[in-house]
PDB file of C-alpha atoms in Angstrom:
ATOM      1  CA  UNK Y   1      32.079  77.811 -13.978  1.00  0.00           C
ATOM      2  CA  UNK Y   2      28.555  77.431 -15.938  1.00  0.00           C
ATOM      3  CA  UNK Y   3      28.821  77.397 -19.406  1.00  0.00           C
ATOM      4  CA  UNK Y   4      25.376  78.528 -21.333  1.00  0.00           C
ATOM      5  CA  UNK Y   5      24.727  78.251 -25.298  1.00  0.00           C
ATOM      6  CA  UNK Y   6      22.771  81.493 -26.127  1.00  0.00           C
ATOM      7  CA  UNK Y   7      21.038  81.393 -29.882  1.00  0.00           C
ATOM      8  CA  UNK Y   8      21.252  84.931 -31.170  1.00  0.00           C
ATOM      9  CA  UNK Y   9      19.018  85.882 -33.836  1.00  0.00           C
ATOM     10  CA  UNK Y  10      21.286  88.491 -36.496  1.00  0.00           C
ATOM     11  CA  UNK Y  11      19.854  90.851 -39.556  1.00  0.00           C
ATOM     12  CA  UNK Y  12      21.711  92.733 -41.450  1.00  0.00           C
ATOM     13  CA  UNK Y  13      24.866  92.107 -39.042  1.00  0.00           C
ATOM     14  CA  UNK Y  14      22.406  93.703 -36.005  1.00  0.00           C
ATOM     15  CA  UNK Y  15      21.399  91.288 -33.105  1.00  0.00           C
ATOM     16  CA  UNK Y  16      17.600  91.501 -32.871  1.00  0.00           C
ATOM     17  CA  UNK Y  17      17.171  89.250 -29.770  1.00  0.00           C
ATOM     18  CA  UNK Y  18      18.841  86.431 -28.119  1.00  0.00           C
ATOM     19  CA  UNK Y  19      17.132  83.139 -26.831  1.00  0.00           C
ATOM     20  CA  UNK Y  20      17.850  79.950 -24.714  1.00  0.00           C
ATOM     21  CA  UNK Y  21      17.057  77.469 -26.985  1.00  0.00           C
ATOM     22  CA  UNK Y  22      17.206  76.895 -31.090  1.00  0.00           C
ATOM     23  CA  UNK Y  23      13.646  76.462 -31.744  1.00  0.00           C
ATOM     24  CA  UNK Y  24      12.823  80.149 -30.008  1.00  0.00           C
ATOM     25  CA  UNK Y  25      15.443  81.487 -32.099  1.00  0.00           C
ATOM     26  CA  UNK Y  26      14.252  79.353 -35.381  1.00  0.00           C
ATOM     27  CA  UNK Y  27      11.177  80.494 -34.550  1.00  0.00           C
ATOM     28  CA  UNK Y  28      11.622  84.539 -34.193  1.00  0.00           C
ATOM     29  CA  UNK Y  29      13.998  84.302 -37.102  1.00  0.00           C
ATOM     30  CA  UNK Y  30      10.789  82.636 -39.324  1.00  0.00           C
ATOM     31  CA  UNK Y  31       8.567  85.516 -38.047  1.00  0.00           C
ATOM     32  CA  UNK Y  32      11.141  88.082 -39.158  1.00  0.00           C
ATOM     33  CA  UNK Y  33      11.352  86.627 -42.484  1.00  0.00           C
ATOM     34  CA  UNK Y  34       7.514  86.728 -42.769  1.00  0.00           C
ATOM     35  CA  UNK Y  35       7.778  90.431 -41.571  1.00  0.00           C
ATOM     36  CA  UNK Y  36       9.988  91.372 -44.245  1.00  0.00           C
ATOM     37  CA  UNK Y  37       7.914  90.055 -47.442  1.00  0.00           C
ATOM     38  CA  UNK Y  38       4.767  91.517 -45.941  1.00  0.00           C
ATOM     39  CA  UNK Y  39       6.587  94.776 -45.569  1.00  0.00           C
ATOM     40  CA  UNK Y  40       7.946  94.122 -48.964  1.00  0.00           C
ATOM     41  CA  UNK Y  41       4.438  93.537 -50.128  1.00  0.00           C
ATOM     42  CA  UNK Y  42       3.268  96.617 -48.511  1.00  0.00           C
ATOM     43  CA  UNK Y  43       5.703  98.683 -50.711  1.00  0.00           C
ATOM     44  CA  UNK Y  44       4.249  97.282 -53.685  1.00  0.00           C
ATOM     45  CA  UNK Y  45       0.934  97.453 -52.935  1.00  0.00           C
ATOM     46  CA  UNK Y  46       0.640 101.062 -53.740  1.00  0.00           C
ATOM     47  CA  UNK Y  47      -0.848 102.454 -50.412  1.00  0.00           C
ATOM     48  CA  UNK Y  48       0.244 105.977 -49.261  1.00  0.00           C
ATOM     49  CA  UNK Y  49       2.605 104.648 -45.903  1.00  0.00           C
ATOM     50  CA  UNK Y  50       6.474 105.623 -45.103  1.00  0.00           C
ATOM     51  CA  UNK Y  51       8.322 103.209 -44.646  1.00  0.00           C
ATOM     52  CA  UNK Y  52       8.560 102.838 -40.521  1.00  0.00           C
ATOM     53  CA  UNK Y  53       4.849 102.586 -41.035  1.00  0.00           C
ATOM     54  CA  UNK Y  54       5.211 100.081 -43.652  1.00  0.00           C
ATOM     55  CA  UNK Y  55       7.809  97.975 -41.224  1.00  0.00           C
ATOM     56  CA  UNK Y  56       5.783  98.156 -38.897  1.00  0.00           C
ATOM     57  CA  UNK Y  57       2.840  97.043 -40.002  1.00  0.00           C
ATOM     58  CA  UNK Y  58       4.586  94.230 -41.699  1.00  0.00           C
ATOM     59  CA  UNK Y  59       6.037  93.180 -37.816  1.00  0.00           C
ATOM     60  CA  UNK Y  60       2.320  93.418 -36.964  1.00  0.00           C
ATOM     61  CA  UNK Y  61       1.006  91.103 -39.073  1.00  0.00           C
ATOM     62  CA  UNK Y  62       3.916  88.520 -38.638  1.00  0.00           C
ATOM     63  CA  UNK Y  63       3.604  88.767 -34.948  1.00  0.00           C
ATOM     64  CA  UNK Y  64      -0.426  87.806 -35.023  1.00  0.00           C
ATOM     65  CA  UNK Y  65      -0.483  85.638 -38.419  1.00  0.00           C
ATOM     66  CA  UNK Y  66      -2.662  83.116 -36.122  1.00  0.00           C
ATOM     67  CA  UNK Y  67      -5.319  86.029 -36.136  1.00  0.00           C
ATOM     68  CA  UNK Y  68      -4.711  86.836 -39.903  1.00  0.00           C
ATOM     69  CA  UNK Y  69      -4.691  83.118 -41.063  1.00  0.00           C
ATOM     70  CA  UNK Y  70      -8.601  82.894 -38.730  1.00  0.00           C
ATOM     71  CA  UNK Y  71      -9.794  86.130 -40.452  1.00  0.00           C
ATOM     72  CA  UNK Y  72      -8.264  84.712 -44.221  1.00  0.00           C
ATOM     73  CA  UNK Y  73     -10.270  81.501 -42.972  1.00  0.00           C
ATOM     74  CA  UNK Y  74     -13.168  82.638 -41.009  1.00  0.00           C
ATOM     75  CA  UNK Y  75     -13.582  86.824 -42.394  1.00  0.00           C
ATOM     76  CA  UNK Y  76     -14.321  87.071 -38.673  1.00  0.00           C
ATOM     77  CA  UNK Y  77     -12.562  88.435 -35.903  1.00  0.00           C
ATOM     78  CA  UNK Y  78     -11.162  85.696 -33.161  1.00  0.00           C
ATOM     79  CA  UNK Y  79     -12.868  85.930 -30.161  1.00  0.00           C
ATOM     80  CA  UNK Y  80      -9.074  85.318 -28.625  1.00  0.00           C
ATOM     81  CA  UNK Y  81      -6.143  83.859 -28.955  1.00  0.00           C
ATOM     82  CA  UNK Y  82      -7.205  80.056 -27.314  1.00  0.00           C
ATOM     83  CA  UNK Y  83      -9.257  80.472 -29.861  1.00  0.00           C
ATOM     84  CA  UNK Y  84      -7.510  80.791 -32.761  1.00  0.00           C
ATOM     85  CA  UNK Y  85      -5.262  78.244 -31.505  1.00  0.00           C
ATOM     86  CA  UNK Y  86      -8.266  75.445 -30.823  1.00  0.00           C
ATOM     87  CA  UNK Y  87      -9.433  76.480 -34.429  1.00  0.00           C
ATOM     88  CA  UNK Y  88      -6.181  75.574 -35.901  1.00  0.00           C
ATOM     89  CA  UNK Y  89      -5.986  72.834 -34.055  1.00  0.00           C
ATOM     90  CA  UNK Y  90      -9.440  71.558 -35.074  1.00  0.00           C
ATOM     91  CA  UNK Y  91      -8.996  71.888 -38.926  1.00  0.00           C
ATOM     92  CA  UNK Y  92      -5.166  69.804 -38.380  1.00  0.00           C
ATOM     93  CA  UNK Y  93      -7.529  66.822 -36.848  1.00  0.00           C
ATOM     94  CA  UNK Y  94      -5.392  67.430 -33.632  1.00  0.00           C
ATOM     95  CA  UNK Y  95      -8.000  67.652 -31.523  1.00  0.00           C
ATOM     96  CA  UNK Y  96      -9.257  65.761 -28.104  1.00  0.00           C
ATOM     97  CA  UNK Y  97     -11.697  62.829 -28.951  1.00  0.00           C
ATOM     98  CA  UNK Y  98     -14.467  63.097 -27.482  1.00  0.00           C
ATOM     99  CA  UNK Y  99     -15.373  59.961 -25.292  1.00  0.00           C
ATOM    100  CA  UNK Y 100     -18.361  58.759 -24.784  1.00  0.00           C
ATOM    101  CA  UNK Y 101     -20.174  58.703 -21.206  1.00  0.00           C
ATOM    102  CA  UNK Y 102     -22.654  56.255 -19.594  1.00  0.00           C
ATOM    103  CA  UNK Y 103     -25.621  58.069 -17.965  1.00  0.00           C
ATOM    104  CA  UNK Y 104     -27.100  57.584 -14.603  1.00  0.00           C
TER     105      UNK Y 104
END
């Protein structure tokens, strides 16, 4: 008999999605949270939406905040999502080194 550890992600006593490991479910947890105050800050920003429309643009936003964070930073579209990620990257200093090459 196999025993498994599942990490179940719960709001307002629903299960939203299950995952293998704690840092997925940390993760999708965060991303809900962020869903909710943008969805929050949707209701109070006085534009004409119901609220599914409002939820789910707040979901939307959370789910690609590497996009919105490079049009916050950039006001340009990302060109994709390697991108955005190489961009974030670059401006933490994580970046490769480049190395220097003889010529022949």
């Amino acid at each position: 008999m196999a025993i498994e550890v599942k990490y179940v992600v719960v709001r307002k006593g629903e299960e939203k999605m299950t995952f293998a490991s704690k840092k997925e479910a940390d993760a999708y947890d965060k991303m809900l949270d962020m869903a909710e105050v943008f969805t929050d800050w949707l209701m109070t920003s006085g534009i004409e939406l119901d609220e599914a429309q409002q939820e789910a643009l707040g979901m939307h936003l959370a789910e690609n905040k590497d996009a919105v964070n490079h049009i916050l930073r950039t006001s340009k579209l990302p060109k994709s999502s390697a991108a955005v990620a190489s961009d974030d990257e670059a401006e933490q200093g994580k970046s490769k080194p480049v190395r220097a090459v003889k010529a022949a």
